[in-house]
Short mmCIF file of C-alpha atoms (C1' of nucleotides) in Angstrom, two decimals:
data_model
loop_
_atom_site.label_atom_id
_atom_site.label_comp_id
_atom_site.label_asym_id
_atom_site.label_seq_id
_atom_site.Cartn_x
_atom_site.Cartn_y
_atom_site.Cartn_z
CA MET S 12 113.76 141.57 110.75
CA THR S 13 116.60 141.39 113.24
CA SER S 14 119.97 142.82 112.43
CA ILE S 15 123.29 141.16 113.02
CA HIS S 16 124.05 144.11 115.28
CA ASP S 17 121.60 142.68 117.80
CA SER S 18 123.70 139.56 118.19
CA PRO S 19 125.26 139.42 121.64
CA LEU S 20 128.37 137.89 120.12
CA VAL S 21 128.76 140.94 117.93
CA ARG S 22 128.25 143.19 120.92
CA LYS S 23 130.87 141.29 122.85
CA LEU S 24 133.49 141.26 120.11
CA SER S 25 132.78 144.90 119.30
CA ALA S 26 134.08 145.83 122.70
CA PHE S 27 137.49 144.74 121.51
CA VAL S 28 137.67 145.21 117.76
CA ALA S 29 135.84 147.54 115.45
CA LEU S 30 134.26 145.01 113.11
CA SER S 31 134.28 145.70 109.36
CA GLU S 32 131.34 145.16 107.03
CA ASN S 33 133.01 142.04 105.73
CA GLU S 34 133.54 140.68 109.21
CA LEU S 35 129.95 141.40 110.16
CA GLY S 36 128.85 139.54 107.07
CA VAL S 37 130.90 136.50 108.00
CA LEU S 38 129.46 136.59 111.50
CA GLU S 39 125.95 136.85 110.08
CA ARG S 40 126.52 133.72 108.03
CA LEU S 41 127.72 131.93 111.16
CA HIS S 42 124.33 132.66 112.72
CA GLN S 43 122.31 130.98 109.94
CA ARG S 44 121.31 127.69 111.47
CA ARG S 45 119.14 128.69 114.41
CA ARG S 46 118.04 126.10 116.91
CA SER S 47 116.08 126.01 120.14
CA PHE S 48 116.54 123.81 123.18
CA VAL S 49 114.27 123.43 126.16
CA ALA S 50 115.37 124.00 129.72
CA GLY S 51 116.69 121.07 131.66
CA ARG S 52 117.38 118.61 128.89
CA ASP S 53 121.09 118.12 128.17
CA MET S 54 122.23 119.30 124.75
CA VAL S 55 125.51 117.44 124.87
CA HIS S 56 126.28 114.59 127.15
CA GLN S 57 129.54 113.83 128.89
CA GLY S 58 131.63 111.43 126.82
CA GLN S 59 129.67 111.91 123.63
CA SER S 60 131.92 113.16 120.86
CA GLU S 61 129.87 115.90 119.33
CA GLN S 62 130.78 117.48 116.03
CA THR S 63 128.94 120.77 116.40
CA ALA S 64 129.41 123.89 118.44
CA TYR S 65 126.88 126.62 119.17
CA ILE S 66 126.78 130.36 119.56
CA LEU S 67 124.34 131.12 122.33
CA SER S 68 122.04 133.99 121.41
CA GLN S 69 119.41 133.79 124.11
CA GLY S 70 119.19 132.17 127.53
CA TRP S 71 121.67 130.60 129.90
CA VAL S 72 123.46 127.26 129.75
CA CYS S 73 125.68 125.48 132.22
CA SER S 74 128.54 123.12 131.49
CA TYR S 75 129.27 120.60 134.18
CA LYS S 76 130.80 117.29 135.09
CA ILE S 77 129.09 114.57 137.09
CA GLN S 78 131.18 112.55 139.52
CA PRO S 79 130.74 108.79 139.92
CA ASP S 80 129.23 109.45 143.37
CA GLY S 81 126.55 111.67 141.83
CA THR S 82 127.83 115.04 142.97
CA ARG S 83 128.03 117.66 140.31
CA GLN S 84 130.56 120.37 139.59
CA VAL S 85 129.57 123.19 137.28
CA VAL S 86 132.60 124.35 135.33
CA ASP S 87 131.08 127.44 133.83
CA PHE S 88 127.88 129.14 132.78
CA GLN S 89 127.37 130.40 129.25
CA ILE S 90 125.43 133.57 128.60
CA PRO S 91 124.34 135.14 125.30
CA GLY S 92 127.30 135.77 123.05
CA ASP S 93 129.27 132.83 124.39
CA PHE S 94 130.41 129.81 122.43
CA LEU S 95 129.41 126.34 123.53
CA GLY S 96 131.73 123.49 122.77
CA LEU S 97 134.11 125.48 120.62
CA ARG S 98 137.07 123.57 121.93
CA SER S 99 135.40 120.22 121.62
CA VAL S 100 134.54 120.83 117.98
CA LEU S 101 138.01 122.02 117.12
CA LEU S 102 139.66 119.22 119.01
CA ARG S 103 136.95 116.57 119.09
CA THR S 104 136.97 115.97 122.78
CA SER S 105 133.91 116.88 124.79
CA ASP S 106 134.39 115.74 128.32
CA HIS S 107 131.53 117.50 129.95
CA SER S 108 127.81 117.99 129.59
CA PHE S 109 125.80 121.05 128.61
CA GLU S 110 122.41 121.78 130.09
CA PRO S 111 120.17 124.71 129.17
CA ILE S 112 119.03 126.46 132.34
CA VAL S 113 116.10 128.10 130.59
CA ASP S 114 114.72 127.65 127.09
CA ILE S 115 117.43 128.88 124.79
CA GLU S 116 118.17 129.99 121.24
CA ALA S 117 121.47 129.12 119.67
CA ALA S 118 123.12 129.07 116.27
CA GLU S 119 124.64 125.77 115.28
CA VAL S 120 128.10 125.97 113.77
CA SER S 121 130.19 123.13 112.44
CA ALA S 122 133.95 122.89 112.47
CA GLU S 123 133.96 123.65 108.71
CA HIS S 124 131.86 126.76 109.20
CA ILE S 125 134.24 128.11 111.75
CA LEU S 126 137.38 127.34 109.79
CA ASP S 127 135.78 128.89 106.72
CA ALA S 128 134.97 132.01 108.66
CA PHE S 129 138.49 132.16 110.00
CA SER S 130 140.02 132.06 106.55
CA GLN S 131 137.62 134.70 105.25
CA ALA S 132 138.26 137.03 108.15
CA PRO S 133 141.51 136.35 109.94
CA ARG S 134 141.09 139.20 112.35
CA LEU S 135 137.83 137.59 113.40
CA ALA S 136 139.75 134.44 114.21
CA THR S 137 141.96 136.41 116.54
CA ALA S 138 138.94 137.96 118.21
CA ILE S 139 137.21 134.62 118.71
CA LEU S 140 140.37 132.97 119.96
CA TRP S 141 140.72 135.86 122.33
CA ALA S 142 137.25 135.08 123.63
CA ALA S 143 138.23 131.44 124.01
CA SER S 144 141.33 132.35 125.96
CA ARG S 145 139.24 134.55 128.19
CA ASP S 146 137.03 131.54 128.91
CA GLU S 147 140.10 129.62 129.90
CA ALA S 148 141.28 132.41 132.15
CA MET S 149 137.88 132.30 133.81
CA VAL S 150 138.25 128.59 134.54
CA VAL S 151 141.64 129.24 136.10
CA GLU S 152 140.23 132.05 138.22
CA HIS S 153 137.40 129.74 139.20
CA LEU S 154 139.94 127.16 140.30
CA VAL S 155 141.72 129.72 142.44
CA GLY S 156 138.42 130.76 143.97
CA ILE S 157 137.38 127.27 144.97
CA GLY S 158 140.84 126.44 146.22
CA ARG S 159 141.63 129.55 148.18
CA ARG S 160 138.58 131.70 148.90
CA ASN S 161 136.04 131.23 151.65
CA ALA S 162 132.36 130.89 150.84
CA ASP S 163 131.46 134.57 151.15
CA ALA S 164 134.30 135.78 148.97
CA ARG S 165 133.65 133.00 146.48
CA MET S 166 130.03 134.00 146.09
CA ALA S 167 130.86 137.69 145.85
CA HIS S 168 133.51 137.01 143.25
CA PHE S 169 131.19 134.86 141.20
CA LEU S 170 128.41 137.44 141.21
CA LEU S 171 130.86 140.16 140.21
CA GLU S 172 132.28 138.13 137.37
CA LEU S 173 128.78 137.53 136.05
CA CYS S 174 128.11 141.23 136.35
CA ALA S 175 131.13 142.07 134.23
CA ARG S 176 130.28 139.47 131.61
CA LEU S 177 126.65 140.50 131.36
CA SER S 178 127.51 144.18 131.15
CA LEU S 179 129.58 143.42 128.08
CA VAL S 180 126.47 142.27 126.23
CA ASN S 181 124.20 144.96 127.70
CA MET S 182 122.40 142.59 130.00
CA GLY S 183 123.41 144.14 133.26
CA SER S 184 125.18 146.94 135.05
CA ARG S 185 126.98 147.58 138.30
CA SER S 186 123.64 147.98 140.00
CA GLY S 187 122.43 144.49 139.10
CA TYR S 188 121.09 142.05 136.53
CA ASP S 189 118.57 139.31 135.83
CA CYS S 190 119.80 135.86 136.72
CA PRO S 191 117.81 132.63 136.26
CA LEU S 192 120.10 130.48 138.40
CA THR S 193 118.77 128.59 141.40
CA GLN S 194 120.64 128.22 144.65
CA TYR S 195 121.43 124.67 143.56
CA HIS S 196 123.24 126.03 140.53
CA LEU S 197 125.20 128.36 142.76
CA ALA S 198 126.08 125.47 145.04
CA ASP S 199 127.30 123.36 142.14
CA VAL S 200 129.46 126.07 140.66
CA LEU S 201 130.96 127.21 143.94
CA GLY S 202 131.61 123.76 145.36
CA LEU S 203 129.28 124.36 148.31
CA SER S 204 126.11 122.77 149.61
CA ALA S 205 122.81 124.37 148.68
CA VAL S 206 122.04 124.96 152.34
CA HIS S 207 125.22 126.86 152.85
CA VAL S 208 124.65 128.90 149.71
CA ASN S 209 121.41 130.05 151.24
CA ARG S 210 123.15 131.17 154.43
CA VAL S 211 125.87 132.96 152.49
CA LEU S 212 123.28 134.81 150.46
CA ARG S 213 121.45 135.83 153.60
CA HIS S 214 124.69 137.04 155.08
CA LEU S 215 125.55 139.17 152.05
CA ARG S 216 122.02 140.54 152.01
CA GLU S 217 122.12 141.44 155.71
CA ARG S 218 125.42 143.21 155.21
CA ARG S 219 123.69 145.21 152.48
CA LEU S 220 126.16 144.16 149.83
CA VAL S 221 124.05 142.27 147.34
CA THR S 222 120.60 140.66 147.15
CA PHE S 223 119.94 137.53 145.14
CA ARG S 224 116.20 136.95 144.98
CA SER S 225 113.47 135.96 142.57
CA SER S 226 115.82 135.69 139.60
CA GLN S 227 117.36 139.07 140.17
CA VAL S 228 120.69 140.19 141.46
CA VAL S 229 120.67 143.62 143.05
CA ILE S 230 124.04 145.03 143.95
CA HIS S 231 123.74 147.45 146.85
CA ASP S 232 127.36 148.37 147.31
CA TYR S 233 129.60 147.56 144.38
CA GLY S 234 132.73 148.91 146.01
CA ARG S 235 132.49 146.93 149.21
CA LEU S 236 131.56 143.81 147.28
CA VAL S 237 134.70 144.14 145.16
CA GLU S 238 136.69 144.56 148.33
CA LEU S 239 135.21 141.47 149.99
CA ALA S 240 135.77 139.36 146.87
CA GLU S 241 139.21 140.81 146.19
CA PHE S 242 137.87 141.05 142.67
CA ASP S 243 140.43 142.10 140.11
CA PRO S 244 138.90 142.03 136.62
CA ALA S 245 142.30 142.00 134.90
CA TYR S 246 141.72 138.46 133.70
CA LEU S 247 138.52 139.54 131.96
CA ASP S 248 139.39 142.67 130.06
CA GLN S 249 142.57 142.19 128.16
CA ALA S 250 141.60 144.93 125.78
CA GLY S 251 145.04 146.12 124.84
CA PRO S 252 146.46 143.47 122.55
CA LEU S 253 143.59 143.40 120.12
CA LEU S 254 143.06 147.05 119.47
CA LYS S 255 145.73 147.50 116.90
CA MET M 15 175.36 114.00 120.71
CA THR M 16 171.75 113.68 121.74
CA SER M 17 169.09 112.67 119.27
CA ILE M 18 165.75 114.34 118.86
CA HIS M 19 164.27 110.97 119.78
CA ASP M 20 165.38 111.59 123.36
CA SER M 21 163.16 114.65 123.62
CA PRO M 22 160.30 114.05 126.05
CA LEU M 23 158.02 116.06 123.79
CA VAL M 24 158.72 113.65 120.96
CA ARG M 25 158.08 110.71 123.24
CA LYS M 26 154.80 112.23 124.33
CA LEU M 27 153.56 113.08 120.86
CA SER M 28 154.71 109.71 119.55
CA ALA M 29 152.17 108.05 121.75
CA PHE M 30 149.50 109.60 119.55
CA VAL M 31 150.93 110.10 116.08
CA ALA M 32 153.66 108.28 114.23
CA LEU M 33 155.94 111.21 113.45
CA SER M 34 157.51 111.46 109.98
CA GLU M 35 161.12 112.39 109.29
CA ASN M 36 159.98 115.82 108.23
CA GLU M 37 157.99 116.32 111.40
CA LEU M 38 160.90 115.19 113.53
CA GLY M 39 163.09 117.70 111.72
CA VAL M 40 160.68 120.52 112.44
CA LEU M 41 160.55 119.50 116.09
CA GLU M 42 164.33 119.41 116.24
CA ARG M 43 164.51 122.97 114.95
CA LEU M 44 162.03 124.00 117.66
CA HIS M 45 164.50 122.72 120.25
CA GLN M 46 167.40 124.91 119.07
CA ARG M 47 167.52 127.66 121.62
CA ARG M 48 168.31 125.85 124.87
CA ARG M 49 168.15 127.70 128.14
CA SER M 50 168.58 126.89 131.82
CA PHE M 51 166.79 128.30 134.83
CA VAL M 52 167.59 127.84 138.49
CA ALA M 53 165.15 126.45 141.00
CA GLY M 54 162.97 128.89 142.87
CA ARG M 55 163.36 132.00 140.76
CA ASP M 56 160.27 132.87 138.72
CA MET M 57 160.71 132.60 134.96
CA VAL M 58 157.58 134.55 134.16
CA HIS M 59 155.78 136.79 136.53
CA GLN M 60 152.05 137.28 136.88
CA GLY M 61 150.88 140.21 134.78
CA GLN M 62 154.03 140.43 132.70
CA SER M 63 153.19 140.03 129.04
CA GLU M 64 155.84 137.64 127.89
CA GLN M 65 156.51 136.99 124.25
CA THR M 66 158.17 133.61 124.54
CA ALA M 67 157.07 130.11 125.33
CA TYR M 68 159.19 127.14 126.35
CA ILE M 69 159.32 123.43 125.81
CA LEU M 70 160.42 121.87 129.06
CA SER M 71 163.05 119.19 128.51
CA GLN M 72 164.31 118.56 132.02
CA GLY M 73 163.00 119.29 135.49
CA TRP M 74 159.69 120.37 136.94
CA VAL M 75 157.95 123.74 136.87
CA CYS M 76 154.81 124.98 138.55
CA SER M 77 152.38 127.59 137.31
CA TYR M 78 150.46 129.42 139.98
CA LYS M 79 148.53 132.48 140.98
CA ILE M 80 149.09 134.53 144.09
CA GLN M 81 146.07 136.01 145.84
CA PRO M 82 146.08 139.50 147.30
CA ASP M 83 146.08 137.96 150.78
CA GLY M 84 149.26 136.04 150.00
CA THR M 85 147.80 132.56 149.65
CA ARG M 86 148.89 130.68 146.59
CA GLN M 87 147.03 128.37 144.25
CA VAL M 88 149.05 126.17 141.95
CA VAL M 89 147.16 125.68 138.71
CA ASP M 90 149.33 122.97 137.26
CA PHE M 91 152.76 121.41 137.23
CA GLN M 92 154.77 121.04 134.05
CA ILE M 93 156.96 118.02 133.50
CA PRO M 94 159.41 117.25 130.67
CA GLY M 95 157.68 117.34 127.33
CA ASP M 96 155.18 119.97 128.41
CA PHE M 97 154.80 123.43 126.96
CA LEU M 98 155.07 126.48 129.17
CA GLY M 99 153.15 129.56 128.24
CA LEU M 100 151.97 128.30 124.89
CA ARG M 101 148.63 130.01 125.29
CA SER M 102 150.12 133.25 126.52
CA VAL M 103 152.44 133.50 123.57
CA LEU M 104 149.71 132.78 121.07
CA LEU M 105 147.27 135.11 122.75
CA ARG M 106 149.57 137.49 124.61
CA THR M 107 147.95 137.17 127.97
CA SER M 108 149.94 135.60 130.73
CA ASP M 109 147.94 135.79 133.90
CA HIS M 110 149.99 133.55 136.10
CA SER M 111 153.56 132.98 137.20
CA PHE M 112 155.95 130.16 136.43
CA GLU M 113 158.46 128.90 138.95
CA PRO M 114 161.05 126.18 138.35
CA ILE M 115 160.85 123.65 141.16
CA VAL M 116 164.32 122.31 140.44
CA ASP M 117 167.00 123.53 138.07
CA ILE M 118 165.56 123.05 134.62
CA GLU M 119 166.42 122.88 130.95
CA ALA M 120 164.02 124.28 128.40
CA ALA M 121 163.95 125.27 124.75
CA GLU M 122 162.80 128.78 124.06
CA VAL M 123 160.29 129.16 121.25
CA SER M 124 158.81 132.36 119.92
CA ALA M 125 155.35 132.80 118.44
CA GLU M 126 156.95 132.97 114.96
CA HIS M 127 158.81 129.73 115.52
CA ILE M 128 155.65 127.93 116.43
CA LEU M 129 153.57 129.31 113.61
CA ASP M 130 156.38 128.48 111.19
CA ALA M 131 156.47 124.94 112.47
CA PHE M 132 152.72 124.68 112.15
CA SER M 133 152.75 125.71 108.52
CA GLN M 134 155.59 123.34 107.71
CA ALA M 135 153.96 120.40 109.42
CA PRO M 136 150.21 120.83 109.82
CA ARG M 137 149.75 117.44 111.41
CA LEU M 138 152.18 118.56 114.07
CA ALA M 139 149.95 121.53 114.77
CA THR M 140 147.09 119.16 115.42
CA ALA M 141 149.21 117.08 117.73
CA ILE M 142 150.41 120.08 119.70
CA LEU M 143 146.93 121.55 119.91
CA TRP M 144 145.78 118.19 121.14
CA ALA M 145 148.35 118.43 123.91
CA ALA M 146 147.12 121.92 124.74
CA SER M 147 143.55 120.73 124.94
CA ARG M 148 144.64 117.92 127.22
CA ASP M 149 146.18 120.53 129.49
CA GLU M 150 142.90 122.34 129.58
CA ALA M 151 141.02 119.15 130.37
CA MET M 152 143.40 118.64 133.26
CA VAL M 153 142.59 122.08 134.64
CA VAL M 154 138.89 121.26 134.46
CA GLU M 155 139.41 117.94 136.21
CA HIS M 156 141.47 119.78 138.78
CA LEU M 157 138.57 122.15 139.34
CA VAL M 158 136.21 119.24 139.86
CA GLY M 159 138.63 117.68 142.30
CA ILE M 160 138.97 120.77 144.46
CA GLY M 161 135.26 121.46 144.33
CA ARG M 162 133.90 118.01 144.96
CA ARG M 163 136.48 115.58 146.32
CA ASN M 164 137.64 115.20 149.91
CA ALA M 165 141.29 115.56 150.79
CA ASP M 166 142.17 111.86 150.53
CA ALA M 167 140.58 111.37 147.15
CA ARG M 168 142.04 114.64 145.92
CA MET M 169 145.54 113.58 146.83
CA ALA M 170 145.08 110.11 145.38
CA HIS M 171 143.71 111.55 142.16
CA PHE M 172 146.56 113.99 141.85
CA LEU M 173 149.23 111.35 142.38
CA LEU M 174 147.56 109.09 139.82
CA GLU M 175 147.34 111.83 137.24
CA LEU M 176 151.03 112.54 137.67
CA CYS M 177 151.72 108.84 137.31
CA ALA M 178 149.89 108.72 134.00
CA ARG M 179 151.62 111.83 132.69
CA LEU M 180 155.08 110.70 133.72
CA SER M 181 154.58 107.23 132.28
CA LEU M 182 153.94 108.83 128.91
CA VAL M 183 157.47 110.23 128.86
CA ASN M 184 159.06 107.15 130.43
CA MET M 185 159.61 108.78 133.77
CA GLY M 186 157.42 106.52 135.84
CA SER M 187 155.21 103.47 135.99
CA ARG M 188 152.26 102.14 137.94
CA SER M 189 154.62 101.17 140.72
CA GLY M 190 155.91 104.70 141.26
CA TYR M 191 158.07 107.62 140.17
CA ASP M 192 160.50 110.30 141.29
CA CYS M 193 158.84 113.52 142.39
CA PRO M 194 160.66 116.65 143.60
CA LEU M 195 157.57 118.33 145.06
CA THR M 196 157.44 119.37 148.71
CA GLN M 197 154.37 119.00 150.86
CA TYR M 198 153.91 122.74 150.47
CA HIS M 199 153.61 122.27 146.73
CA LEU M 200 151.03 119.59 147.29
CA ALA M 201 149.12 121.87 149.63
CA ASP M 202 149.10 124.70 147.11
CA VAL M 203 147.91 122.56 144.25
CA LEU M 204 145.24 120.72 146.21
CA GLY M 205 143.86 123.75 148.02
CA LEU M 206 144.78 122.34 151.43
CA SER M 207 147.06 123.40 154.27
CA ALA M 208 150.52 121.88 154.46
CA VAL M 209 149.68 120.41 157.83
CA HIS M 210 146.69 118.59 156.48
CA VAL M 211 148.65 117.35 153.47
CA ASN M 212 151.00 115.69 155.89
CA ARG M 213 148.15 113.94 157.68
CA VAL M 214 146.60 112.82 154.42
CA LEU M 215 149.91 111.36 153.27
CA ARG M 216 150.28 109.52 156.53
CA HIS M 217 146.79 108.17 156.19
CA LEU M 218 147.40 106.90 152.65
CA ARG M 219 150.69 105.38 153.75
CA GLU M 220 149.11 103.63 156.72
CA ARG M 221 146.43 102.20 154.50
CA ARG M 222 149.22 100.81 152.34
CA LEU M 223 148.04 102.63 149.24
CA VAL M 224 150.91 104.95 148.39
CA THR M 225 154.02 106.36 150.04
CA PHE M 226 155.30 109.85 149.32
CA ARG M 227 158.73 110.23 150.88
CA SER M 228 162.18 111.63 150.12
CA SER M 229 161.24 112.74 146.63
CA GLN M 230 159.80 109.41 145.65
CA VAL M 231 156.26 108.20 145.13
CA VAL M 232 155.83 104.48 145.69
CA ILE M 233 152.46 103.08 144.74
CA HIS M 234 151.65 100.03 146.82
CA ASP M 235 148.21 99.22 145.50
CA TYR M 236 147.35 100.84 142.20
CA GLY M 237 143.91 99.29 142.01
CA ARG M 238 142.68 100.41 145.41
CA LEU M 239 144.18 103.86 144.86
CA VAL M 240 142.22 104.23 141.62
CA GLU M 241 139.11 103.16 143.47
CA LEU M 242 139.62 105.66 146.28
CA ALA M 243 140.28 108.49 143.82
CA GLU M 244 137.52 107.43 141.46
CA PHE M 245 140.20 107.99 138.87
CA ASP M 246 139.00 107.74 135.30
CA PRO M 247 141.83 108.58 132.91
CA ALA M 248 139.46 109.22 130.01
CA TYR M 249 140.28 112.93 130.08
CA LEU M 250 143.97 112.15 129.60
CA ASP M 251 144.14 109.63 126.81
CA GLN M 252 142.01 110.76 123.94
CA ALA M 253 144.03 108.60 121.62
CA GLY M 254 141.32 107.94 119.09
CA PRO M 255 140.89 111.17 117.17
CA LEU M 256 144.48 111.61 116.11
CA LEU M 257 145.36 108.18 114.90
CA LYS M 258 143.97 108.56 111.44
"C1'" DC X 27 94.14 121.77 145.69
"C1'" DG X 28 97.68 118.61 145.66
"C1'" DT X 29 102.31 118.34 143.68
"C1'" DT X 30 106.66 119.88 142.75
"C1'" DA X 31 110.66 122.85 142.71
"C1'" DG X 32 112.91 126.07 145.21
"C1'" DT X 33 113.95 128.59 149.58
"C1'" DT X 34 114.64 129.08 154.48
"C1'" DT X 35 115.98 127.89 159.15
"C1'" DG X 36 117.72 124.92 163.06
"C1'" DA X 37 120.65 121.35 165.09
"C1'" DT X 38 124.65 118.51 165.02
"C1'" DG X 39 129.00 116.98 163.68
"C1'" DG X 40 133.02 116.17 160.51
"C1'" DT X 41 136.67 117.94 157.77
"C1'" DC X 42 140.12 120.75 157.56
"C1'" DC X 43 142.49 125.16 159.26
"C1'" DT X 44 145.42 127.61 162.50
"C1'" DC X 45 148.64 127.97 165.99
"C1'" DA X 46 152.41 125.93 168.25
"C1'" DA X 47 156.25 123.20 168.99
"C1'" DG X 48 159.64 119.72 168.12
"C1'" DC X 49 162.42 116.88 164.96
"C1'" DA X 50 165.51 115.64 160.92
"C1'" DC X 51 168.48 116.92 157.51
"C1'" DT X 52 171.58 119.98 154.82
"C1'" DG X 53 174.65 123.42 153.98
"C1'" DT X 54 177.54 127.29 155.80
"C1'" DG X 55 180.94 129.73 158.28
"C1'" DG X 56 183.84 130.08 162.39
"C1'" DC G 23 184.60 119.74 163.82
"C1'" DC G 24 180.77 122.04 165.68
"C1'" DA G 25 177.28 125.71 166.10
"C1'" DC G 26 173.56 127.55 163.54
"C1'" DA G 27 170.30 128.70 160.41
"C1'" DG G 28 167.25 127.26 156.97
"C1'" DT G 29 164.09 124.18 154.96
"C1'" DG G 30 161.01 120.64 155.17
"C1'" DC G 31 158.47 117.09 157.87
"C1'" DT G 32 155.67 115.61 161.86
"C1'" DT G 33 152.43 115.72 165.60
"C1'" DG G 34 149.06 117.77 169.04
"C1'" DA G 35 145.24 120.84 170.56
"C1'" DG G 36 141.46 123.70 169.67
"C1'" DG G 37 138.20 125.74 166.83
"C1'" DA G 38 136.11 127.67 162.34
"C1'" DC G 39 133.80 126.63 158.43
"C1'" DC G 40 130.87 124.12 156.00
"C1'" DA G 41 128.23 119.54 155.21
"C1'" DT G 42 124.41 116.75 156.34
"C1'" DC G 43 119.94 115.72 158.08
"C1'" DA G 44 115.42 117.26 158.93
"C1'" DA G 45 111.48 120.00 158.52
"C1'" DA G 46 108.66 123.87 157.38
"C1'" DC G 47 107.45 127.37 154.18
"C1'" DT G 48 106.42 129.71 149.52
"C1'" DA G 49 105.20 130.05 144.80
"C1'" DA G 50 104.00 128.15 140.52
"C1'" DC G 51 101.36 125.08 137.94
"C1'" DG G 52 98.25 121.77 136.12
#
DNA sequence: CGTTAGTTTGATGGTCCTCAAGCACTGTGG
DNA sequence: CCACAGTGCTTGAGGACCATCAAACTAACG
């Protein structure tokens, strides 16, 4: 039997609030309706007004928008512990698609469920809204990266952000992590071509900064990578406000 | 004496909900504390944890992030009727700066004020959260634009989005609008250099699509501009959900 | 063992940046 | 009234960065 303590969401939130027994119980109830999805088939399609959100417990998902001309822009990746479609369920407007990158496990949560949970454990609401605001901050940082960083720095920054996020749920460290993304995924998130992604990766590897190969990211020199990316994790760890 | 009906925020929200007398009263009380700011001097600075938000009633503001290397990325512009720092006041994390582009008028609102208003008029809360989610959708669309559109389409898309937003508060139409932005502002929002912005504008002007000159945007051919930008306003007017 | 998805490398060229310089307009102080 | 400084716009030249096209290679899989 698996404990609620194994939930990546719990691990993530625990980094910011010490969760009470009551709060853990509410979270456990949120995880009731487990579902699986297979890699590659969209869970939610652009335009569709979906009424359910998910808490991702295993696997990776990407949320993206397709342009009329067929090009794709990935807005964000979700990793275990992340919400999928939280905003769209609260505000009934899903304007992008979700695609599982590998086979995934997720807990389905309806708007009611969430609002219930919020009223039973208000501090939990704050914690989850904090997580949501962090997601938004990541989108903004992503925007800045695409607008104002060159390809090398963009890649470095992206890999470092993933590192920080994965570390929070014990799925990585400063020396590296598992990563099921293809170079096409990287291209679509960074606004580059797949060919150029390949060259950038080679470049970073040759400079002995980081190696991305066979679904693994190995960070050779964390410090110099941070420097190249001008990575400032301030937008990720706003620990202060929630501790009280 | 000015009526609450003149407030751009009221005009904006009215496009989506028929506001009751009670709701108008609550909105009026939100507009009590009027303040002015002069052009060019930051209202809120990156990193500062500000406790107040504003409802912009006159003028334009831009929210941006400065990179360590000095380059700037504008995340969004605020026009009358828009909130400034709503998220940061609710979640106490302001990670970018706000700069008035011209002298502005705004109403200061504290977190308490807003929460009070929400409890007095729950439907208003929905409407305001809808506006917030629209802002987020705009950031996502912005991301897609910078990542996957060329300079011409990016510019066209941006000018069309502004057109739609301004029309909502009666400050523009499909034939054009006033716009106090400089070409440097355009460069910083579109992730281009100011020099290239100038060339793009010339190009659009020569093709008789749109003219941006002396603080005025004149749209010559709305249809062909929409086509060039592949502009689909779906992400802006999610009228449906709130009408009930 | 052929097929498919993903990676790698080369060649070529377009988009957009940078540097540089000149122009137009506005406000300021002598 | 005029010099001037400041801000914003405009245009040219040259080159960096990254896209596109093309092709070969590897690994996984039925």
